[in-house]
């Protein structure tokens, strides 16, 4: 049987800032000192927000929370590449994206406290609400990106999902539709190595997740997701392609250094050795080392940034708790049905008795 090669492909991998804080000078994006400091500040604030939120949850003051510890470069670097007219379509652990688009910190906590006020997004922020069903948000982003193409607008949508979502049909359908209809969309897969407890190596036999773009006829590229400069550069390039009707899938290789959510215990499915190995590749540490080498940061400035973040978080936590204390749990019953079913009428009556005792 005669055979011939009908298709070949390669996947490029990008890294600008290595694990020791050294850069490839030819690839470093041109960013002002102010922007570099802001990238650093956003990553540190994201981590401290997650750490404080986990502590609050452990004290019973917060509901389920999905931290992004270890993934700060993938999120901050990509969001920093966006124009204000671009849309963000997140999953459920991208708290920093909301903060970067103007959501106050206390509202992030309100959301985790179960308060509907926490889901309020500032006017003009162009951010969609969190998507809990895995991978479904990729379809929404494709729709927005297609809409931009139909209107002839020079803007794009970027959506975020994890490595586990690439095994879901929604994501492939979104990639394929985007390619077929020139949707102005960037798909950013945060490959944090685990789909809850399922390792990446078990998730797929594909050598890279970026190559899943090939079947959809769009460009796929891999980037070191712990390199904020590399993620920024790769996303900037991808957005330029997307705005021309050429969608792109970015696989940002990173590591979730914390739990999937606060209801998860990663110690039962991964080793201390593995976590120690990824700690050496921490995105904040390597960027801080680089900024020190460029005389952008020193001990005093690092301390000042840390103190400002702590003060900001203290104020946000106090405001979140004050707002929560004003919530009447009866609202759950008042605003769910026009007419309460008998079973909920009974629950409401029992709750009122319990509250008044």
PDB file of C-alpha atoms in Angstrom, residues 93-312:
ATOM      1  CA  UNK A  93      -9.342  30.353  39.971  1.00  0.00           C
ATOM      2  CA  UNK A  94      -8.457  33.589  38.171  1.00  0.00           C
ATOM      3  CA  UNK A  95      -9.200  36.034  40.994  1.00  0.00           C
ATOM      4  CA  UNK A  96      -6.316  38.274  39.994  1.00  0.00           C
ATOM      5  CA  UNK A  97      -7.883  38.950  36.584  1.00  0.00           C
ATOM      6  CA  UNK A  98     -10.901  40.537  38.263  1.00  0.00           C
ATOM      7  CA  UNK A  99      -8.656  42.627  40.483  1.00  0.00           C
ATOM      8  CA  UNK A 100      -6.618  43.781  37.469  1.00  0.00           C
ATOM      9  CA  UNK A 101      -9.872  44.846  35.791  1.00  0.00           C
ATOM     10  CA  UNK A 102     -11.075  46.890  38.763  1.00  0.00           C
ATOM     11  CA  UNK A 103     -12.963  44.521  41.077  1.00  0.00           C
ATOM     12  CA  UNK A 104     -12.218  45.491  44.715  1.00  0.00           C
ATOM     13  CA  UNK A 105     -10.548  42.816  46.819  1.00  0.00           C
ATOM     14  CA  UNK A 106     -13.389  42.609  49.331  1.00  0.00           C
ATOM     15  CA  UNK A 107     -15.765  41.560  46.534  1.00  0.00           C
ATOM     16  CA  UNK A 108     -13.514  38.605  45.706  1.00  0.00           C
ATOM     17  CA  UNK A 109     -14.025  37.514  49.305  1.00  0.00           C
ATOM     18  CA  UNK A 110     -17.747  38.228  49.175  1.00  0.00           C
ATOM     19  CA  UNK A 111     -18.044  35.858  46.219  1.00  0.00           C
ATOM     20  CA  UNK A 112     -16.372  33.121  48.264  1.00  0.00           C
ATOM     21  CA  UNK A 113     -18.675  33.981  51.182  1.00  0.00           C
ATOM     22  CA  UNK A 114     -21.638  33.195  48.956  1.00  0.00           C
ATOM     23  CA  UNK A 115     -22.763  36.805  48.645  1.00  0.00           C
ATOM     24  CA  UNK A 116     -24.286  37.744  45.311  1.00  0.00           C
ATOM     25  CA  UNK A 117     -22.740  41.216  45.645  1.00  0.00           C
ATOM     26  CA  UNK A 118     -19.371  39.553  45.128  1.00  0.00           C
ATOM     27  CA  UNK A 119     -20.327  38.607  41.566  1.00  0.00           C
ATOM     28  CA  UNK A 120     -20.854  42.227  40.549  1.00  0.00           C
ATOM     29  CA  UNK A 121     -18.383  43.236  37.839  1.00  0.00           C
ATOM     30  CA  UNK A 122     -17.525  46.925  37.308  1.00  0.00           C
ATOM     31  CA  UNK A 123     -19.077  48.568  34.244  1.00  0.00           C
ATOM     32  CA  UNK A 124     -16.833  48.336  31.188  1.00  0.00           C
ATOM     33  CA  UNK A 125     -14.486  45.796  32.778  1.00  0.00           C
ATOM     34  CA  UNK A 126     -15.178  43.267  29.996  1.00  0.00           C
ATOM     35  CA  UNK A 127     -14.833  40.249  32.262  1.00  0.00           C
ATOM     36  CA  UNK A 128     -17.315  37.375  32.319  1.00  0.00           C
ATOM     37  CA  UNK A 129     -18.398  35.740  35.605  1.00  0.00           C
ATOM     38  CA  UNK A 130     -16.463  32.682  36.845  1.00  0.00           C
ATOM     39  CA  UNK A 131     -17.327  29.456  35.045  1.00  0.00           C
ATOM     40  CA  UNK A 132     -17.581  26.421  37.296  1.00  0.00           C
ATOM     41  CA  UNK A 133     -18.458  23.736  34.637  1.00  0.00           C
ATOM     42  CA  UNK A 134     -15.050  22.665  33.338  1.00  0.00           C
ATOM     43  CA  UNK A 135     -14.286  23.988  29.857  1.00  0.00           C
ATOM     44  CA  UNK A 136     -17.679  25.474  29.066  1.00  0.00           C
ATOM     45  CA  UNK A 137     -16.287  29.009  29.099  1.00  0.00           C
ATOM     46  CA  UNK A 138     -14.208  28.313  25.974  1.00  0.00           C
ATOM     47  CA  UNK A 139     -17.435  28.297  23.979  1.00  0.00           C
ATOM     48  CA  UNK A 140     -18.453  31.667  25.400  1.00  0.00           C
ATOM     49  CA  UNK A 141     -15.096  33.153  24.454  1.00  0.00           C
ATOM     50  CA  UNK A 142     -15.395  31.835  20.913  1.00  0.00           C
ATOM     51  CA  UNK A 143     -18.819  33.448  20.658  1.00  0.00           C
ATOM     52  CA  UNK A 144     -17.454  36.796  21.824  1.00  0.00           C
ATOM     53  CA  UNK A 145     -14.476  36.515  19.489  1.00  0.00           C
ATOM     54  CA  UNK A 146     -16.759  35.655  16.575  1.00  0.00           C
ATOM     55  CA  UNK A 147     -18.925  38.644  17.416  1.00  0.00           C
ATOM     56  CA  UNK A 148     -15.867  40.892  17.288  1.00  0.00           C
ATOM     57  CA  UNK A 149     -15.037  39.490  13.854  1.00  0.00           C
ATOM     58  CA  UNK A 150     -18.575  40.020  12.524  1.00  0.00           C
ATOM     59  CA  UNK A 151     -18.537  43.633  13.731  1.00  0.00           C
ATOM     60  CA  UNK A 152     -15.071  44.290  12.323  1.00  0.00           C
ATOM     61  CA  UNK A 153     -13.748  45.336  15.750  1.00  0.00           C
ATOM     62  CA  UNK A 154     -10.025  45.257  16.543  1.00  0.00           C
ATOM     63  CA  UNK A 155     -10.493  43.424  19.821  1.00  0.00           C
ATOM     64  CA  UNK A 156     -10.251  39.842  21.007  1.00  0.00           C
ATOM     65  CA  UNK A 157     -11.484  37.512  23.722  1.00  0.00           C
ATOM     66  CA  UNK A 158      -9.157  35.430  25.864  1.00  0.00           C
ATOM     67  CA  UNK A 159     -10.345  32.448  27.827  1.00  0.00           C
ATOM     68  CA  UNK A 160      -8.635  30.512  30.610  1.00  0.00           C
ATOM     69  CA  UNK A 161      -8.902  26.817  31.423  1.00  0.00           C
ATOM     70  CA  UNK A 162      -6.792  24.034  32.874  1.00  0.00           C
ATOM     71  CA  UNK A 163      -5.160  20.951  31.403  1.00  0.00           C
ATOM     72  CA  UNK A 164      -8.134  18.832  32.461  1.00  0.00           C
ATOM     73  CA  UNK A 165     -10.493  20.962  30.371  1.00  0.00           C
ATOM     74  CA  UNK A 166      -8.644  19.997  27.192  1.00  0.00           C
ATOM     75  CA  UNK A 167     -10.173  16.532  27.583  1.00  0.00           C
ATOM     76  CA  UNK A 168     -13.661  18.016  27.473  1.00  0.00           C
ATOM     77  CA  UNK A 169     -15.623  18.267  24.245  1.00  0.00           C
ATOM     78  CA  UNK A 170     -16.564  21.891  24.898  1.00  0.00           C
ATOM     79  CA  UNK A 171     -12.956  23.007  24.524  1.00  0.00           C
ATOM     80  CA  UNK A 172     -12.347  21.157  21.268  1.00  0.00           C
ATOM     81  CA  UNK A 173     -15.667  22.378  19.851  1.00  0.00           C
ATOM     82  CA  UNK A 174     -14.675  25.937  20.757  1.00  0.00           C
ATOM     83  CA  UNK A 175     -11.257  25.561  19.109  1.00  0.00           C
ATOM     84  CA  UNK A 176     -12.766  24.079  15.962  1.00  0.00           C
ATOM     85  CA  UNK A 177     -15.512  26.698  15.685  1.00  0.00           C
ATOM     86  CA  UNK A 178     -13.015  29.499  16.244  1.00  0.00           C
ATOM     87  CA  UNK A 179     -10.818  28.169  13.454  1.00  0.00           C
ATOM     88  CA  UNK A 180     -13.708  27.613  11.048  1.00  0.00           C
ATOM     89  CA  UNK A 181     -15.277  31.054  11.629  1.00  0.00           C
ATOM     90  CA  UNK A 182     -12.178  33.199  12.210  1.00  0.00           C
ATOM     91  CA  UNK A 183     -13.227  34.008  15.777  1.00  0.00           C
ATOM     92  CA  UNK A 184     -10.905  36.571  17.347  1.00  0.00           C
ATOM     93  CA  UNK A 185     -10.070  34.418  20.318  1.00  0.00           C
ATOM     94  CA  UNK A 186      -7.046  33.342  22.333  1.00  0.00           C
ATOM     95  CA  UNK A 187      -7.324  30.117  24.322  1.00  0.00           C
ATOM     96  CA  UNK A 188      -4.967  30.011  27.300  1.00  0.00           C
ATOM     97  CA  UNK A 189      -4.555  26.592  28.854  1.00  0.00           C
ATOM     98  CA  UNK A 190      -2.918  26.763  32.278  1.00  0.00           C
ATOM     99  CA  UNK A 191      -1.342  23.340  32.339  1.00  0.00           C
ATOM    100  CA  UNK A 192      -0.868  23.131  36.100  1.00  0.00           C
ATOM    101  CA  UNK A 193      -0.077  19.388  35.837  1.00  0.00           C
ATOM    102  CA  UNK A 194      -3.221  18.124  37.587  1.00  0.00           C
ATOM    103  CA  UNK A 195      -6.892  17.813  36.659  1.00  0.00           C
ATOM    104  CA  UNK A 196      -7.872  17.884  40.338  1.00  0.00           C
ATOM    105  CA  UNK A 197      -5.938  14.687  41.239  1.00  0.00           C
ATOM    106  CA  UNK A 198      -5.325  13.248  37.750  1.00  0.00           C
ATOM    107  CA  UNK A 199      -1.724  13.858  36.594  1.00  0.00           C
ATOM    108  CA  UNK A 200      -1.084  15.457  33.216  1.00  0.00           C
ATOM    109  CA  UNK A 201       0.813  12.334  32.088  1.00  0.00           C
ATOM    110  CA  UNK A 202      -2.377  10.304  32.523  1.00  0.00           C
ATOM    111  CA  UNK A 203      -4.683  12.963  31.124  1.00  0.00           C
ATOM    112  CA  UNK A 204      -3.488  12.621  27.517  1.00  0.00           C
ATOM    113  CA  UNK A 205      -0.926  10.776  25.396  1.00  0.00           C
ATOM    114  CA  UNK A 206      -0.345  13.978  23.421  1.00  0.00           C
ATOM    115  CA  UNK A 207       3.241  15.200  23.838  1.00  0.00           C
ATOM    116  CA  UNK A 208       1.982  18.750  24.316  1.00  0.00           C
ATOM    117  CA  UNK A 209      -1.454  20.198  24.910  1.00  0.00           C
ATOM    118  CA  UNK A 210      -0.666  23.017  22.490  1.00  0.00           C
ATOM    119  CA  UNK A 211      -0.767  20.533  19.606  1.00  0.00           C
ATOM    120  CA  UNK A 212      -4.487  20.097  20.175  1.00  0.00           C
ATOM    121  CA  UNK A 213      -4.767  23.296  18.163  1.00  0.00           C
ATOM    122  CA  UNK A 214      -3.493  21.482  15.083  1.00  0.00           C
ATOM    123  CA  UNK A 215      -6.648  19.424  14.656  1.00  0.00           C
ATOM    124  CA  UNK A 216      -8.680  22.633  14.722  1.00  0.00           C
ATOM    125  CA  UNK A 217      -6.479  24.234  12.065  1.00  0.00           C
ATOM    126  CA  UNK A 218      -5.233  27.010  14.328  1.00  0.00           C
ATOM    127  CA  UNK A 219      -1.853  27.893  15.779  1.00  0.00           C
ATOM    128  CA  UNK A 220      -0.681  26.278  19.012  1.00  0.00           C
ATOM    129  CA  UNK A 221       2.288  27.410  21.076  1.00  0.00           C
ATOM    130  CA  UNK A 222       3.762  26.378  24.415  1.00  0.00           C
ATOM    131  CA  UNK A 223       5.226  28.839  26.900  1.00  0.00           C
ATOM    132  CA  UNK A 224       6.888  28.501  30.297  1.00  0.00           C
ATOM    133  CA  UNK A 225       3.912  29.464  32.422  1.00  0.00           C
ATOM    134  CA  UNK A 226       6.126  30.440  35.369  1.00  0.00           C
ATOM    135  CA  UNK A 227       7.904  33.057  33.235  1.00  0.00           C
ATOM    136  CA  UNK A 228       5.843  36.233  33.392  1.00  0.00           C
ATOM    137  CA  UNK A 229       7.851  37.886  30.606  1.00  0.00           C
ATOM    138  CA  UNK A 230       7.468  34.871  28.322  1.00  0.00           C
ATOM    139  CA  UNK A 231       3.733  34.653  28.956  1.00  0.00           C
ATOM    140  CA  UNK A 232       3.357  38.382  28.305  1.00  0.00           C
ATOM    141  CA  UNK A 233       5.251  38.130  25.016  1.00  0.00           C
ATOM    142  CA  UNK A 234       3.451  34.996  23.823  1.00  0.00           C
ATOM    143  CA  UNK A 235       0.030  36.427  24.675  1.00  0.00           C
ATOM    144  CA  UNK A 236       0.806  39.755  23.013  1.00  0.00           C
ATOM    145  CA  UNK A 237       1.715  37.917  19.800  1.00  0.00           C
ATOM    146  CA  UNK A 238      -1.319  35.633  20.053  1.00  0.00           C
ATOM    147  CA  UNK A 239      -3.665  38.593  20.509  1.00  0.00           C
ATOM    148  CA  UNK A 240      -2.215  40.269  17.408  1.00  0.00           C
ATOM    149  CA  UNK A 241      -2.958  37.106  15.425  1.00  0.00           C
ATOM    150  CA  UNK A 242      -6.427  36.751  16.953  1.00  0.00           C
ATOM    151  CA  UNK A 243      -7.445  40.301  16.119  1.00  0.00           C
ATOM    152  CA  UNK A 244      -6.747  39.415  12.478  1.00  0.00           C
ATOM    153  CA  UNK A 245      -9.121  36.453  12.680  1.00  0.00           C
ATOM    154  CA  UNK A 246      -6.469  33.855  13.493  1.00  0.00           C
ATOM    155  CA  UNK A 247      -7.239  32.220  16.856  1.00  0.00           C
ATOM    156  CA  UNK A 248      -4.374  30.791  18.915  1.00  0.00           C
ATOM    157  CA  UNK A 249      -4.084  28.158  21.640  1.00  0.00           C
ATOM    158  CA  UNK A 250      -1.392  28.854  24.244  1.00  0.00           C
ATOM    159  CA  UNK A 251      -0.303  26.101  26.604  1.00  0.00           C
ATOM    160  CA  UNK A 252       1.267  27.738  29.660  1.00  0.00           C
ATOM    161  CA  UNK A 253       3.202  25.054  31.517  1.00  0.00           C
ATOM    162  CA  UNK A 254       2.968  25.793  35.211  1.00  0.00           C
ATOM    163  CA  UNK A 255       2.221  24.068  38.523  1.00  0.00           C
ATOM    164  CA  UNK A 256      -0.559  24.397  41.057  1.00  0.00           C
ATOM    165  CA  UNK A 257       1.497  24.591  44.234  1.00  0.00           C
ATOM    166  CA  UNK A 258      -1.566  24.539  46.423  1.00  0.00           C
ATOM    167  CA  UNK A 259      -4.782  22.524  46.453  1.00  0.00           C
ATOM    168  CA  UNK A 260      -7.351  22.303  43.648  1.00  0.00           C
ATOM    169  CA  UNK A 261      -9.839  23.902  46.013  1.00  0.00           C
ATOM    170  CA  UNK A 262      -9.990  24.170  49.777  1.00  0.00           C
ATOM    171  CA  UNK A 263     -11.941  20.886  49.802  1.00  0.00           C
ATOM    172  CA  UNK A 264      -8.961  19.057  48.274  1.00  0.00           C
ATOM    173  CA  UNK A 265      -5.880  17.459  49.865  1.00  0.00           C
ATOM    174  CA  UNK A 266      -3.028  17.245  47.313  1.00  0.00           C
ATOM    175  CA  UNK A 267      -0.802  15.296  49.718  1.00  0.00           C
ATOM    176  CA  UNK A 268      -2.728  12.127  48.847  1.00  0.00           C
ATOM    177  CA  UNK A 269      -1.807  12.258  45.150  1.00  0.00           C
ATOM    178  CA  UNK A 270       1.570  13.983  44.816  1.00  0.00           C
ATOM    179  CA  UNK A 271       4.925  13.785  46.524  1.00  0.00           C
ATOM    180  CA  UNK A 272       6.934  16.219  48.631  1.00  0.00           C
ATOM    181  CA  UNK A 273       9.807  15.759  46.184  1.00  0.00           C
ATOM    182  CA  UNK A 274       7.704  16.885  43.252  1.00  0.00           C
ATOM    183  CA  UNK A 275       6.441  19.938  45.117  1.00  0.00           C
ATOM    184  CA  UNK A 276      10.002  20.838  46.156  1.00  0.00           C
ATOM    185  CA  UNK A 277      11.161  20.580  42.560  1.00  0.00           C
ATOM    186  CA  UNK A 278       8.483  23.019  41.369  1.00  0.00           C
ATOM    187  CA  UNK A 279       9.164  25.369  44.259  1.00  0.00           C
ATOM    188  CA  UNK A 280      12.544  26.018  42.627  1.00  0.00           C
ATOM    189  CA  UNK A 281      10.675  27.276  39.548  1.00  0.00           C
ATOM    190  CA  UNK A 282       8.434  29.657  41.460  1.00  0.00           C
ATOM    191  CA  UNK A 283       7.281  32.512  39.199  1.00  0.00           C
ATOM    192  CA  UNK A 284       7.532  35.279  41.788  1.00  0.00           C
ATOM    193  CA  UNK A 285      10.974  34.317  43.062  1.00  0.00           C
ATOM    194  CA  UNK A 286      12.543  34.197  39.601  1.00  0.00           C
ATOM    195  CA  UNK A 287      10.991  37.520  38.554  1.00  0.00           C
ATOM    196  CA  UNK A 288      12.130  39.167  41.779  1.00  0.00           C
ATOM    197  CA  UNK A 289      15.676  37.908  41.133  1.00  0.00           C
ATOM    198  CA  UNK A 290      15.568  39.404  37.639  1.00  0.00           C
ATOM    199  CA  UNK A 291      14.221  42.772  38.822  1.00  0.00           C
ATOM    200  CA  UNK A 292      16.945  42.944  41.466  1.00  0.00           C
ATOM    201  CA  UNK A 293      19.573  42.307  38.796  1.00  0.00           C
ATOM    202  CA  UNK A 294      18.131  45.200  36.779  1.00  0.00           C
ATOM    203  CA  UNK A 295      18.136  47.513  39.838  1.00  0.00           C
ATOM    204  CA  UNK A 296      14.370  47.814  39.574  1.00  0.00           C
ATOM    205  CA  UNK A 297      13.885  46.241  43.006  1.00  0.00           C
ATOM    206  CA  UNK A 298      15.838  46.332  46.232  1.00  0.00           C
ATOM    207  CA  UNK A 299      15.113  45.241  49.803  1.00  0.00           C
ATOM    208  CA  UNK A 300      13.406  48.501  50.774  1.00  0.00           C
ATOM    209  CA  UNK A 301      11.082  48.514  47.763  1.00  0.00           C
ATOM    210  CA  UNK A 302      10.211  44.844  48.230  1.00  0.00           C
ATOM    211  CA  UNK A 303       9.365  45.515  51.863  1.00  0.00           C
ATOM    212  CA  UNK A 304       7.265  48.566  50.967  1.00  0.00           C
ATOM    213  CA  UNK A 305       5.277  46.586  48.373  1.00  0.00           C
ATOM    214  CA  UNK A 306       4.684  43.782  50.846  1.00  0.00           C
ATOM    215  CA  UNK A 307       3.533  46.167  53.559  1.00  0.00           C
ATOM    216  CA  UNK A 308       1.138  47.932  51.183  1.00  0.00           C
ATOM    217  CA  UNK A 309      -0.364  44.601  50.131  1.00  0.00           C
ATOM    218  CA  UNK A 310      -0.858  43.519  53.748  1.00  0.00           C
ATOM    219  CA  UNK A 311      -2.550  46.816  54.576  1.00  0.00           C
ATOM    220  CA  UNK A 312      -4.784  46.529  51.500  1.00  0.00           C
TER     221      UNK A 312
END
